[in-house]
Amino acid sequence: MAQLLRVGIVGAGGISNVHAVGWNNYPEKAVIAAYCDVATDRAQGQSNKYTGGKAKVYGSIDELAADPDIDVFDICLPHHLHTPAILAGAKAGKAILCEKPLTTSLDDAITIQNAVAEAGVIFMGAHNNLFYPSLLEARRLLDGGFLGKPYYLRSIETFQSRSFDPWEPGSSGKSGDQKGWRADLKQAGGGELLDTGYHSTYRLLSLANGDRPVEVFGVLSRFLHQNLPTEDTGQVLVRFESGVVGEIITSWAFDVVGARHFEVSAEFGTLAGGPNYLDHQLYRWPEAAHRTFDPVHSFTQEIGHFIDMVQSGAKNAAPMAETIRTLQVIKGAYLSAKEGQWVTLPEEPTGAPVVRSTAVSTPSSNIPGPMARSIRSIPRPARSRTSPCRKVSSSSGRVRSRPA
């Protein structure tokens, strides 16, 4: 029997609740042994709630890292604190599960990647949406070739959030809660696209199944939350190396019908799915086959997989390169929205996106430049001497034309 994992949850804010539920679903494999938060009273409250007060409480990451009984760092902190927490965990030899986003900059991502590799510790991004059965089944159908060649992938992560009250001046910047740090660009590192949009981005990459994104175009909007200094909605077009085109739609301002998470259009048919359902329709079928799944707690599934990875060597569902690639796509979309142009993504995930000088050519590209010039160069046919219309007089005496 594998040794019981002793987990230190880093950060006692809102997201730590669903992580605690996940860990507590595997009492024979793991135990929450400590909470760490600068607000030790909040950490103690979480310890009381989820461990009956048995979990230790620390006020600093260094104290937690120094505890030899802790095997795992589960990082549930605001975005800007991810980097120092990962570095401390790696240095101390802890296995690391980190909430999205990995960090707020590609420079920090390089630092993290090097530190984790040097320490030789296990790292997985907390990409909980990868564990919904609808997405897993969609991946199975795509990987098995049941839809033929994929053409278009759409990933959606939307909901209307009224927690940022757009009608109360200053409400988005109240301190002491999640609204406060999410409204602070230095702490959040971006807006909705870097936050909730991280889910739709890594889901799109999962559907693409290793196909490399080569260029992006981003559109950012602030529809509902006018007091936020950032976007509340993002739309991103992604062109992949194979020619597949992807789209990301993510928003705190609106939702979509049926809580849909993704759509796939391919050579032989289509897919569409939400958390607990999948629609599958081949072309010429009169209607889609509709399949439902029992609801799952995606964080519990994610944590169970992480435990198997640490204890049994299961395949990493969200390895370092994939978490960095997700960040690269998002950073490219931000640059595109700023410059109003398509942006090229380097092959290396840590490479900085750049505004493109020429269009990227893929097997499915239809670049119109030379084609347009060749069309304009074709001489127009000589105009017929006989007009196709004849002039008639109206009752008002004006001359008008009508077909002959």
mmCIF file of C-alpha atoms in Angstrom:
data_model
loop_
_atom_site.group_PDB
_atom_site.id
_atom_site.type_symbol
_atom_site.label_atom_id
_atom_site.label_comp_id
_atom_site.label_asym_id
_atom_site.label_seq_id
_atom_site.Cartn_x
_atom_site.Cartn_y
_atom_site.Cartn_z
ATOM 1 C CA MET A 1 0.000 0.000 0.000
ATOM 2 C CA ALA A 2 1.290 3.468 -0.967
ATOM 3 C CA GLN A 3 2.299 5.821 1.809
ATOM 4 C CA LEU A 4 -0.371 8.297 2.920
ATOM 5 C CA LEU A 5 0.285 11.692 1.314
ATOM 6 C CA ARG A 6 0.392 14.579 3.755
ATOM 7 C CA VAL A 7 -0.907 17.724 2.053
ATOM 8 C CA GLY A 8 -0.251 21.369 2.810
ATOM 9 C CA ILE A 9 -2.906 23.643 1.284
ATOM 10 C CA VAL A 10 -1.280 26.996 0.485
ATOM 11 C CA GLY A 11 -3.924 29.710 0.694
ATOM 12 C CA ALA A 12 -7.189 29.537 2.614
ATOM 13 C CA GLY A 13 -9.381 31.528 0.235
ATOM 14 C CA GLY A 14 -12.478 30.447 -1.661
ATOM 15 C CA ILE A 15 -10.893 27.960 -4.065
ATOM 16 C CA SER A 16 -9.314 26.050 -1.179
ATOM 17 C CA ASN A 17 -12.791 24.807 -0.228
ATOM 18 C CA VAL A 18 -13.279 22.693 -3.358
ATOM 19 C CA HIS A 19 -9.716 21.420 -3.095
ATOM 20 C CA ALA A 20 -10.325 20.359 0.511
ATOM 21 C CA VAL A 21 -13.464 18.477 -0.560
ATOM 22 C CA GLY A 22 -11.363 16.732 -3.186
ATOM 23 C CA TRP A 23 -8.618 15.644 -0.797
ATOM 24 C CA ASN A 24 -11.140 14.449 1.781
ATOM 25 C CA ASN A 25 -12.626 12.077 -0.785
ATOM 26 C CA TYR A 26 -9.437 9.976 -0.623
ATOM 27 C CA PRO A 27 -8.899 9.386 3.118
ATOM 28 C CA GLU A 28 -7.050 6.119 2.474
ATOM 29 C CA LYS A 29 -4.530 7.892 0.207
ATOM 30 C CA ALA A 30 -4.099 11.464 1.467
ATOM 31 C CA VAL A 31 -4.732 13.731 4.429
ATOM 32 C CA ILE A 32 -4.805 17.515 4.751
ATOM 33 C CA ALA A 33 -1.970 18.007 7.249
ATOM 34 C CA ALA A 34 -1.549 21.789 7.163
ATOM 35 C CA TYR A 35 -3.003 25.103 5.997
ATOM 36 C CA CYS A 36 -0.846 28.114 5.189
ATOM 37 C CA ASP A 37 -2.159 31.658 4.912
ATOM 38 C CA VAL A 38 -0.979 35.103 6.042
ATOM 39 C CA ALA A 39 -4.412 35.358 7.659
ATOM 40 C CA THR A 40 -3.848 32.573 10.173
ATOM 41 C CA ASP A 41 -7.360 32.947 11.573
ATOM 42 C CA ARG A 42 -8.742 32.093 8.142
ATOM 43 C CA ALA A 43 -6.353 29.137 7.875
ATOM 44 C CA GLN A 44 -7.474 27.937 11.296
ATOM 45 C CA GLY A 45 -11.090 28.200 10.193
ATOM 46 C CA GLN A 46 -10.391 25.953 7.204
ATOM 47 C CA SER A 47 -8.530 23.505 9.412
ATOM 48 C CA ASN A 48 -11.501 23.379 11.758
ATOM 49 C CA LYS A 49 -13.963 22.972 8.911
ATOM 50 C CA TYR A 50 -12.217 20.253 6.922
ATOM 51 C CA THR A 51 -9.967 18.429 9.405
ATOM 52 C CA GLY A 52 -11.651 19.031 12.743
ATOM 53 C CA GLY A 53 -8.739 21.292 13.689
ATOM 54 C CA LYS A 54 -6.131 18.554 13.208
ATOM 55 C CA ALA A 55 -4.293 20.297 10.331
ATOM 56 C CA LYS A 56 -1.447 22.540 11.440
ATOM 57 C CA VAL A 57 -1.626 26.246 10.670
ATOM 58 C CA TYR A 58 1.285 28.249 9.285
ATOM 59 C CA GLY A 59 1.514 31.958 8.552
ATOM 60 C CA SER A 60 4.247 31.757 5.916
ATOM 61 C CA ILE A 61 5.206 29.536 3.006
ATOM 62 C CA ASP A 62 8.739 29.151 4.350
ATOM 63 C CA GLU A 63 7.373 27.660 7.568
ATOM 64 C CA LEU A 64 5.264 25.190 5.625
ATOM 65 C CA ALA A 65 8.170 24.297 3.325
ATOM 66 C CA ALA A 66 10.337 23.569 6.354
ATOM 67 C CA ASP A 67 7.886 20.981 7.709
ATOM 68 C CA PRO A 68 9.410 17.570 6.828
ATOM 69 C CA ASP A 69 6.025 15.864 7.269
ATOM 70 C CA ILE A 70 4.495 17.697 4.293
ATOM 71 C CA ASP A 71 4.674 15.817 0.972
ATOM 72 C CA VAL A 72 2.479 18.000 -1.240
ATOM 73 C CA PHE A 73 2.001 21.714 -1.859
ATOM 74 C CA ASP A 74 -1.545 22.398 -3.098
ATOM 75 C CA ILE A 75 -1.351 26.043 -4.196
ATOM 76 C CA CYS A 76 -4.641 27.954 -3.939
ATOM 77 C CA LEU A 77 -3.343 31.535 -3.893
ATOM 78 C CA PRO A 78 -4.024 34.728 -5.876
ATOM 79 C CA HIS A 79 -2.251 34.693 -9.223
ATOM 80 C CA HIS A 80 0.735 36.890 -8.360
ATOM 81 C CA LEU A 81 1.716 34.607 -5.458
ATOM 82 C CA HIS A 82 1.951 31.389 -7.497
ATOM 83 C CA THR A 83 5.585 31.855 -8.535
ATOM 84 C CA PRO A 84 7.144 32.225 -5.060
ATOM 85 C CA ALA A 85 4.982 29.386 -3.711
ATOM 86 C CA ILE A 86 6.022 26.999 -6.507
ATOM 87 C CA LEU A 87 9.682 27.923 -6.088
ATOM 88 C CA ALA A 88 9.510 27.324 -2.328
ATOM 89 C CA GLY A 89 7.766 23.999 -2.798
ATOM 90 C CA ALA A 90 10.222 22.832 -5.449
ATOM 91 C CA LYS A 91 13.230 23.810 -3.344
ATOM 92 C CA ALA A 92 11.798 21.853 -0.420
ATOM 93 C CA GLY A 93 11.223 18.777 -2.604
ATOM 94 C CA LYS A 94 7.426 18.805 -2.391
ATOM 95 C CA ALA A 95 5.108 17.492 -5.121
ATOM 96 C CA ILE A 96 3.139 20.480 -6.444
ATOM 97 C CA LEU A 97 -0.451 20.946 -7.603
ATOM 98 C CA CYS A 98 -1.031 24.567 -8.639
ATOM 99 C CA GLU A 99 -4.272 26.381 -9.403
ATOM 100 C CA LYS A 100 -4.623 28.256 -12.669
ATOM 101 C CA PRO A 101 -3.060 30.319 -14.051
ATOM 102 C CA LEU A 102 0.441 28.936 -13.676
ATOM 103 C CA THR A 103 1.733 32.474 -13.187
ATOM 104 C CA THR A 104 1.258 35.961 -14.643
ATOM 105 C CA SER A 105 4.221 36.211 -17.049
ATOM 106 C CA LEU A 106 6.223 34.006 -19.391
ATOM 107 C CA ASP A 107 9.435 35.156 -17.714
ATOM 108 C CA ASP A 108 8.158 33.737 -14.432
ATOM 109 C CA ALA A 109 7.091 30.584 -16.261
ATOM 110 C CA ILE A 110 10.692 30.057 -17.386
ATOM 111 C CA THR A 111 11.906 30.489 -13.802
ATOM 112 C CA ILE A 112 9.315 28.000 -12.571
ATOM 113 C CA GLN A 113 10.101 25.467 -15.284
ATOM 114 C CA ASN A 114 13.817 25.573 -14.501
ATOM 115 C CA ALA A 115 13.294 25.310 -10.733
ATOM 116 C CA VAL A 116 10.927 22.337 -11.002
ATOM 117 C CA ALA A 117 13.247 20.548 -13.454
ATOM 118 C CA GLU A 118 16.298 21.181 -11.291
ATOM 119 C CA ALA A 119 14.544 19.938 -8.141
ATOM 120 C CA GLY A 120 13.115 16.917 -9.944
ATOM 121 C CA VAL A 121 9.740 17.276 -8.240
ATOM 122 C CA ILE A 122 6.322 16.321 -9.595
ATOM 123 C CA PHE A 123 4.246 19.235 -10.900
ATOM 124 C CA MET A 124 0.717 19.299 -12.319
ATOM 125 C CA GLY A 125 -1.454 22.249 -13.278
ATOM 126 C CA ALA A 126 -4.868 22.169 -11.592
ATOM 127 C CA HIS A 127 -6.799 21.936 -14.878
ATOM 128 C CA ASN A 128 -9.950 20.459 -13.397
ATOM 129 C CA ASN A 129 -12.075 20.820 -16.547
ATOM 130 C CA LEU A 130 -9.987 18.121 -18.227
ATOM 131 C CA PHE A 131 -11.709 15.534 -16.029
ATOM 132 C CA TYR A 132 -15.318 16.040 -17.119
ATOM 133 C CA PRO A 133 -16.523 12.781 -18.717
ATOM 134 C CA SER A 134 -18.025 14.655 -21.674
ATOM 135 C CA LEU A 135 -14.624 16.042 -22.643
ATOM 136 C CA LEU A 136 -12.934 12.688 -22.099
ATOM 137 C CA GLU A 137 -15.470 11.010 -24.404
ATOM 138 C CA ALA A 138 -15.083 13.754 -27.019
ATOM 139 C CA ARG A 139 -11.329 13.211 -26.919
ATOM 140 C CA ARG A 140 -11.887 9.463 -27.375
ATOM 141 C CA LEU A 141 -14.051 10.013 -30.446
ATOM 142 C CA LEU A 142 -11.590 12.477 -31.961
ATOM 143 C CA ASP A 143 -8.535 10.357 -31.214
ATOM 144 C CA GLY A 144 -10.260 7.289 -32.662
ATOM 145 C CA GLY A 145 -10.952 9.065 -35.952
ATOM 146 C CA PHE A 146 -14.738 8.684 -35.672
ATOM 147 C CA LEU A 147 -15.251 12.255 -36.912
ATOM 148 C CA GLY A 148 -12.453 12.223 -39.471
ATOM 149 C CA LYS A 149 -10.232 15.253 -39.782
ATOM 150 C CA PRO A 150 -11.143 18.062 -37.349
ATOM 151 C CA TYR A 151 -11.743 21.460 -38.921
ATOM 152 C CA TYR A 152 -12.994 23.796 -36.215
ATOM 153 C CA LEU A 153 -12.804 23.655 -32.412
ATOM 154 C CA ARG A 154 -14.647 25.992 -30.060
ATOM 155 C CA SER A 155 -14.109 26.142 -26.289
ATOM 156 C CA ILE A 156 -16.518 28.089 -24.102
ATOM 157 C CA GLU A 157 -16.294 29.176 -20.466
ATOM 158 C CA THR A 158 -18.993 31.709 -19.637
ATOM 159 C CA PHE A 159 -21.229 32.765 -16.795
ATOM 160 C CA GLN A 160 -22.777 36.014 -15.715
ATOM 161 C CA SER A 161 -21.178 37.122 -12.457
ATOM 162 C CA ARG A 162 -22.982 39.712 -10.382
ATOM 163 C CA SER A 163 -20.365 39.522 -7.621
ATOM 164 C CA PHE A 164 -18.755 42.570 -9.214
ATOM 165 C CA ASP A 165 -21.655 45.015 -8.892
ATOM 166 C CA PRO A 166 -21.364 47.297 -11.952
ATOM 167 C CA TRP A 167 -23.865 49.805 -10.570
ATOM 168 C CA GLU A 168 -22.071 50.523 -7.293
ATOM 169 C CA PRO A 169 -19.030 52.803 -7.814
ATOM 170 C CA GLY A 170 -15.858 51.249 -6.466
ATOM 171 C CA SER A 171 -17.505 47.921 -5.699
ATOM 172 C CA SER A 172 -15.044 46.002 -7.827
ATOM 173 C CA GLY A 173 -12.113 47.169 -5.794
ATOM 174 C CA LYS A 174 -13.131 46.396 -2.226
ATOM 175 C CA SER A 175 -10.234 44.992 -0.264
ATOM 176 C CA GLY A 176 -10.125 41.855 1.799
ATOM 177 C CA ASP A 177 -11.918 39.537 -0.619
ATOM 178 C CA GLN A 178 -11.508 37.976 -4.043
ATOM 179 C CA LYS A 179 -13.111 40.954 -5.757
ATOM 180 C CA GLY A 180 -10.312 43.114 -4.402
ATOM 181 C CA TRP A 181 -7.329 41.232 -5.788
ATOM 182 C CA ARG A 182 -9.042 40.329 -9.049
ATOM 183 C CA ALA A 183 -9.600 44.037 -9.694
ATOM 184 C CA ASP A 184 -5.896 44.766 -9.086
ATOM 185 C CA LEU A 185 -3.870 44.210 -12.260
ATOM 186 C CA LYS A 186 -0.610 43.776 -10.324
ATOM 187 C CA GLN A 187 -2.111 40.853 -8.421
ATOM 188 C CA ALA A 188 -4.410 39.351 -11.050
ATOM 189 C CA GLY A 189 -1.964 39.780 -13.947
ATOM 190 C CA GLY A 190 -4.845 40.276 -16.372
ATOM 191 C CA GLY A 191 -8.601 40.118 -16.597
ATOM 192 C CA GLU A 192 -11.223 37.511 -17.348
ATOM 193 C CA LEU A 193 -9.181 35.879 -20.117
ATOM 194 C CA LEU A 194 -6.247 35.058 -17.810
ATOM 195 C CA ASP A 195 -8.602 33.990 -15.031
ATOM 196 C CA THR A 196 -11.705 32.053 -16.087
ATOM 197 C CA GLY A 197 -10.498 32.057 -19.687
ATOM 198 C CA TYR A 198 -7.635 29.788 -18.653
ATOM 199 C CA HIS A 199 -10.166 26.937 -18.491
ATOM 200 C CA SER A 200 -11.414 27.467 -22.025
ATOM 201 C CA THR A 201 -7.846 27.836 -23.308
ATOM 202 C CA TYR A 202 -6.471 24.583 -21.896
ATOM 203 C CA ARG A 203 -9.691 22.805 -22.933
ATOM 204 C CA LEU A 204 -9.136 23.993 -26.518
ATOM 205 C CA LEU A 205 -5.555 22.704 -26.416
ATOM 206 C CA SER A 206 -6.822 19.393 -25.061
ATOM 207 C CA LEU A 207 -9.262 19.039 -27.962
ATOM 208 C CA ALA A 208 -6.415 19.886 -30.362
ATOM 209 C CA ASN A 209 -4.504 16.930 -28.857
ATOM 210 C CA GLY A 210 -0.936 18.106 -29.337
ATOM 211 C CA ASP A 211 -1.536 20.181 -32.460
ATOM 212 C CA ARG A 212 0.603 23.287 -31.906
ATOM 213 C CA PRO A 213 -1.057 26.725 -31.897
ATOM 214 C CA VAL A 214 0.858 28.979 -34.300
ATOM 215 C CA GLU A 215 -1.027 32.286 -34.274
ATOM 216 C CA VAL A 216 -3.823 34.050 -32.415
ATOM 217 C CA PHE A 217 -6.122 37.036 -32.730
ATOM 218 C CA GLY A 218 -7.789 38.435 -29.616
ATOM 219 C CA VAL A 219 -10.765 40.704 -28.958
ATOM 220 C CA LEU A 220 -11.352 41.963 -25.411
ATOM 221 C CA SER A 221 -14.541 43.637 -24.185
ATOM 222 C CA ARG A 222 -15.974 45.075 -20.996
ATOM 223 C CA PHE A 223 -19.732 44.621 -21.316
ATOM 224 C CA LEU A 224 -21.096 44.389 -17.793
ATOM 225 C CA HIS A 225 -18.464 45.174 -15.161
ATOM 226 C CA GLN A 226 -17.658 48.779 -15.905
ATOM 227 C CA ASN A 227 -15.825 49.281 -12.609
ATOM 228 C CA LEU A 228 -13.221 46.646 -13.461
ATOM 229 C CA PRO A 229 -9.927 47.903 -14.960
ATOM 230 C CA THR A 230 -9.836 44.793 -17.154
ATOM 231 C CA GLU A 231 -11.959 42.967 -19.701
ATOM 232 C CA ASP A 232 -14.928 40.898 -18.557
ATOM 233 C CA THR A 233 -15.103 39.039 -21.892
ATOM 234 C CA GLY A 234 -12.548 37.590 -24.284
ATOM 235 C CA GLN A 235 -12.796 36.088 -27.762
ATOM 236 C CA VAL A 236 -9.737 34.480 -29.326
ATOM 237 C CA LEU A 237 -9.156 32.887 -32.719
ATOM 238 C CA VAL A 238 -6.355 30.309 -32.777
ATOM 239 C CA ARG A 239 -4.819 28.771 -35.872
ATOM 240 C CA PHE A 240 -3.077 25.439 -35.340
ATOM 241 C CA GLU A 241 -0.131 24.003 -37.234
ATOM 242 C CA SER A 242 -2.290 21.365 -38.966
ATOM 243 C CA GLY A 243 -4.668 24.029 -40.290
ATOM 244 C CA VAL A 244 -7.370 23.452 -37.662
ATOM 245 C CA VAL A 245 -8.951 26.696 -36.461
ATOM 246 C CA GLY A 246 -9.916 27.145 -32.828
ATOM 247 C CA GLU A 247 -12.052 29.689 -31.021
ATOM 248 C CA ILE A 248 -12.167 30.644 -27.361
ATOM 249 C CA ILE A 249 -15.221 32.387 -25.909
ATOM 250 C CA THR A 250 -15.042 33.338 -22.251
ATOM 251 C CA SER A 251 -17.012 35.817 -20.181
ATOM 252 C CA TRP A 252 -18.158 37.061 -16.792
ATOM 253 C CA ALA A 253 -20.855 39.109 -18.553
ATOM 254 C CA PHE A 254 -23.026 36.476 -20.253
ATOM 255 C CA ASP A 255 -23.696 32.773 -20.558
ATOM 256 C CA VAL A 256 -24.594 30.432 -23.417
ATOM 257 C CA VAL A 257 -27.502 28.034 -23.912
ATOM 258 C CA GLY A 258 -27.167 24.726 -22.109
ATOM 259 C CA ALA A 259 -23.953 25.642 -20.253
ATOM 260 C CA ARG A 260 -22.071 24.419 -23.318
ATOM 261 C CA HIS A 261 -18.321 23.901 -22.908
ATOM 262 C CA PHE A 262 -17.157 22.946 -26.386
ATOM 263 C CA GLU A 263 -18.076 22.315 -30.016
ATOM 264 C CA VAL A 264 -16.220 20.379 -32.717
ATOM 265 C CA SER A 265 -16.841 20.516 -36.470
ATOM 266 C CA ALA A 266 -15.016 17.852 -38.454
ATOM 267 C CA GLU A 267 -14.914 15.949 -41.728
ATOM 268 C CA PHE A 268 -17.670 13.448 -40.922
ATOM 269 C CA GLY A 269 -19.673 15.141 -38.195
ATOM 270 C CA THR A 270 -19.921 17.355 -35.146
ATOM 271 C CA LEU A 271 -19.768 17.256 -31.354
ATOM 272 C CA ALA A 272 -21.084 19.585 -28.674
ATOM 273 C CA GLY A 273 -20.800 19.095 -24.946
ATOM 274 C CA GLY A 274 -21.346 20.540 -21.501
ATOM 275 C CA PRO A 275 -20.256 19.321 -18.089
ATOM 276 C CA ASN A 276 -22.738 16.413 -18.037
ATOM 277 C CA TYR A 277 -23.758 15.782 -21.659
ATOM 278 C CA LEU A 278 -22.385 15.160 -25.138
ATOM 279 C CA ASP A 279 -24.194 15.537 -28.462
ATOM 280 C CA HIS A 280 -22.730 13.613 -31.422
ATOM 281 C CA GLN A 281 -24.091 13.973 -34.947
ATOM 282 C CA LEU A 282 -22.646 12.631 -38.162
ATOM 283 C CA TYR A 283 -23.622 14.460 -41.328
ATOM 284 C CA ARG A 284 -26.933 13.202 -42.799
ATOM 285 C CA TRP A 285 -28.077 11.886 -39.434
ATOM 286 C CA PRO A 286 -31.561 13.325 -38.871
ATOM 287 C CA GLU A 287 -30.680 14.306 -35.306
ATOM 288 C CA ALA A 288 -27.836 14.141 -32.826
ATOM 289 C CA ALA A 289 -27.214 11.261 -30.461
ATOM 290 C CA HIS A 290 -27.520 12.690 -26.957
ATOM 291 C CA ARG A 291 -25.608 11.132 -24.088
ATOM 292 C CA THR A 292 -25.729 12.194 -20.451
ATOM 293 C CA PHE A 293 -23.213 11.519 -17.700
ATOM 294 C CA ASP A 294 -23.527 11.334 -13.953
ATOM 295 C CA PRO A 295 -22.380 14.647 -12.422
ATOM 296 C CA VAL A 296 -18.823 14.629 -11.145
ATOM 297 C CA HIS A 297 -16.905 16.930 -8.820
ATOM 298 C CA SER A 298 -14.129 17.852 -11.226
ATOM 299 C CA PHE A 299 -11.758 18.926 -8.454
ATOM 300 C CA THR A 300 -12.130 15.541 -6.784
ATOM 301 C CA GLN A 301 -11.360 13.828 -10.108
ATOM 302 C CA GLU A 302 -8.365 16.095 -10.644
ATOM 303 C CA ILE A 303 -6.961 15.452 -7.167
ATOM 304 C CA GLY A 304 -7.520 11.704 -7.501
ATOM 305 C CA HIS A 305 -5.491 11.730 -10.697
ATOM 306 C CA PHE A 306 -2.756 13.788 -9.046
ATOM 307 C CA ILE A 307 -2.568 11.263 -6.200
ATOM 308 C CA ASP A 308 -2.238 8.418 -8.723
ATOM 309 C CA MET A 309 0.485 10.368 -10.490
ATOM 310 C CA VAL A 310 2.482 10.818 -7.265
ATOM 311 C CA GLN A 311 1.908 7.335 -5.869
ATOM 312 C CA SER A 312 1.680 5.184 -8.991
ATOM 313 C CA GLY A 313 3.306 7.111 -11.819
ATOM 314 C CA ALA A 314 0.089 7.869 -13.745
ATOM 315 C CA LYS A 315 0.467 10.083 -16.814
ATOM 316 C CA ASN A 316 0.535 13.803 -16.080
ATOM 317 C CA ALA A 317 -2.748 15.334 -17.289
ATOM 318 C CA ALA A 318 -1.435 18.921 -17.208
ATOM 319 C CA PRO A 319 2.376 18.902 -17.377
ATOM 320 C CA MET A 320 4.560 21.979 -17.183
ATOM 321 C CA ALA A 321 4.841 22.455 -20.959
ATOM 322 C CA GLU A 322 1.052 22.384 -21.369
ATOM 323 C CA THR A 323 0.442 24.898 -18.580
ATOM 324 C CA ILE A 324 3.023 27.235 -20.108
ATOM 325 C CA ARG A 325 1.542 26.799 -23.589
ATOM 326 C CA THR A 326 -1.844 27.820 -22.172
ATOM 327 C CA LEU A 327 -0.284 30.989 -20.778
ATOM 328 C CA GLN A 328 1.491 31.678 -24.079
ATOM 329 C CA VAL A 329 -1.799 31.557 -26.033
ATOM 330 C CA ILE A 330 -3.412 33.968 -23.572
ATOM 331 C CA LYS A 331 -0.464 36.367 -23.602
ATOM 332 C CA GLY A 332 -0.556 36.269 -27.391
ATOM 333 C CA ALA A 333 -4.248 37.167 -27.334
ATOM 334 C CA TYR A 334 -3.597 40.131 -25.036
ATOM 335 C CA LEU A 335 -0.849 41.397 -27.357
ATOM 336 C CA SER A 336 -3.119 40.939 -30.362
ATOM 337 C CA ALA A 337 -5.953 42.884 -28.716
ATOM 338 C CA LYS A 338 -3.543 45.684 -27.830
ATOM 339 C CA GLU A 339 -2.044 45.955 -31.319
ATOM 340 C CA GLY A 340 -5.135 45.035 -33.321
ATOM 341 C CA GLN A 341 -3.172 42.450 -35.304
ATOM 342 C CA TRP A 342 -2.579 38.712 -35.547
ATOM 343 C CA VAL A 343 0.207 37.456 -33.310
ATOM 344 C CA THR A 344 2.595 34.566 -33.987
ATOM 345 C CA LEU A 345 3.397 32.037 -31.246
ATOM 346 C CA PRO A 346 6.962 30.624 -31.149
ATOM 347 C CA GLU A 347 7.385 26.862 -31.191
ATOM 348 C CA GLU A 348 8.864 26.860 -27.685
ATOM 349 C CA PRO A 349 6.002 27.365 -25.161
ATOM 350 C CA THR A 350 8.072 29.887 -23.185
ATOM 351 C CA GLY A 351 8.753 31.966 -26.309
ATOM 352 C CA ALA A 352 7.281 35.468 -26.286
ATOM 353 C CA PRO A 353 4.441 36.037 -28.787
ATOM 354 C CA VAL A 354 5.239 38.567 -31.535
ATOM 355 C CA VAL A 355 3.087 40.630 -33.878
ATOM 356 C CA ARG A 356 3.312 38.810 -37.180
ATOM 357 C CA SER A 357 4.819 40.338 -40.299
ATOM 358 C CA THR A 358 3.379 37.751 -42.696
ATOM 359 C CA ALA A 359 0.546 35.264 -42.467
ATOM 360 C CA VAL A 360 1.370 31.796 -41.167
ATOM 361 C CA SER A 361 0.855 29.138 -43.836
ATOM 362 C CA THR A 362 -0.801 25.860 -42.794
ATOM 363 C CA PRO A 363 -2.264 23.005 -44.870
ATOM 364 C CA SER A 364 -5.683 24.666 -44.649
ATOM 365 C CA SER A 365 -4.589 28.291 -45.080
ATOM 366 C CA ASN A 366 -6.171 30.396 -47.793
ATOM 367 C CA ILE A 367 -3.992 33.491 -47.829
ATOM 368 C CA PRO A 368 -5.690 35.991 -50.147
ATOM 369 C CA GLY A 369 -2.832 38.397 -50.989
ATOM 370 C CA PRO A 370 -1.408 36.936 -54.233
ATOM 371 C CA MET A 371 -4.813 35.550 -55.202
ATOM 372 C CA ALA A 372 -6.426 38.959 -54.846
ATOM 373 C CA ARG A 373 -3.723 40.574 -56.976
ATOM 374 C CA SER A 374 -4.125 37.932 -59.692
ATOM 375 C CA ILE A 375 -7.892 38.443 -59.764
ATOM 376 C CA ARG A 376 -7.507 42.210 -60.112
ATOM 377 C CA SER A 377 -5.055 41.677 -62.970
ATOM 378 C CA ILE A 378 -7.619 39.783 -65.082
ATOM 379 C CA PRO A 379 -8.912 42.206 -67.762
ATOM 380 C CA ARG A 380 -12.595 42.984 -67.623
ATOM 381 C CA PRO A 381 -14.714 41.847 -70.576
ATOM 382 C CA ALA A 382 -15.493 44.556 -73.143
ATOM 383 C CA ARG A 383 -18.731 46.348 -72.364
ATOM 384 C CA SER A 384 -21.558 45.387 -74.743
ATOM 385 C CA ARG A 385 -22.635 48.054 -77.188
ATOM 386 C CA THR A 386 -26.239 47.041 -76.581
ATOM 387 C CA SER A 387 -27.385 48.046 -73.124
ATOM 388 C CA PRO A 388 -29.187 45.317 -71.169
ATOM 389 C CA CYS A 389 -31.621 47.974 -69.997
ATOM 390 C CA ARG A 390 -33.819 50.292 -71.964
ATOM 391 C CA LYS A 391 -34.962 53.704 -70.914
ATOM 392 C CA VAL A 392 -38.631 54.347 -70.274
ATOM 393 C CA SER A 393 -40.472 57.425 -69.205
ATOM 394 C CA SER A 394 -42.371 57.486 -65.958
ATOM 395 C CA SER A 395 -45.588 59.321 -65.370
ATOM 396 C CA SER A 396 -43.577 62.056 -63.699
ATOM 397 C CA GLY A 397 -41.574 62.589 -66.852
ATOM 398 C CA ARG A 398 -38.365 61.301 -65.280
ATOM 399 C CA VAL A 399 -36.249 58.839 -67.226
ATOM 400 C CA ARG A 400 -35.568 55.517 -65.458
ATOM 401 C CA SER A 401 -34.163 52.178 -66.551
ATOM 402 C CA ARG A 402 -35.565 48.696 -66.440
ATOM 403 C CA PRO A 403 -34.405 45.339 -67.834
ATOM 404 C CA ALA A 404 -35.065 44.925 -71.526
#
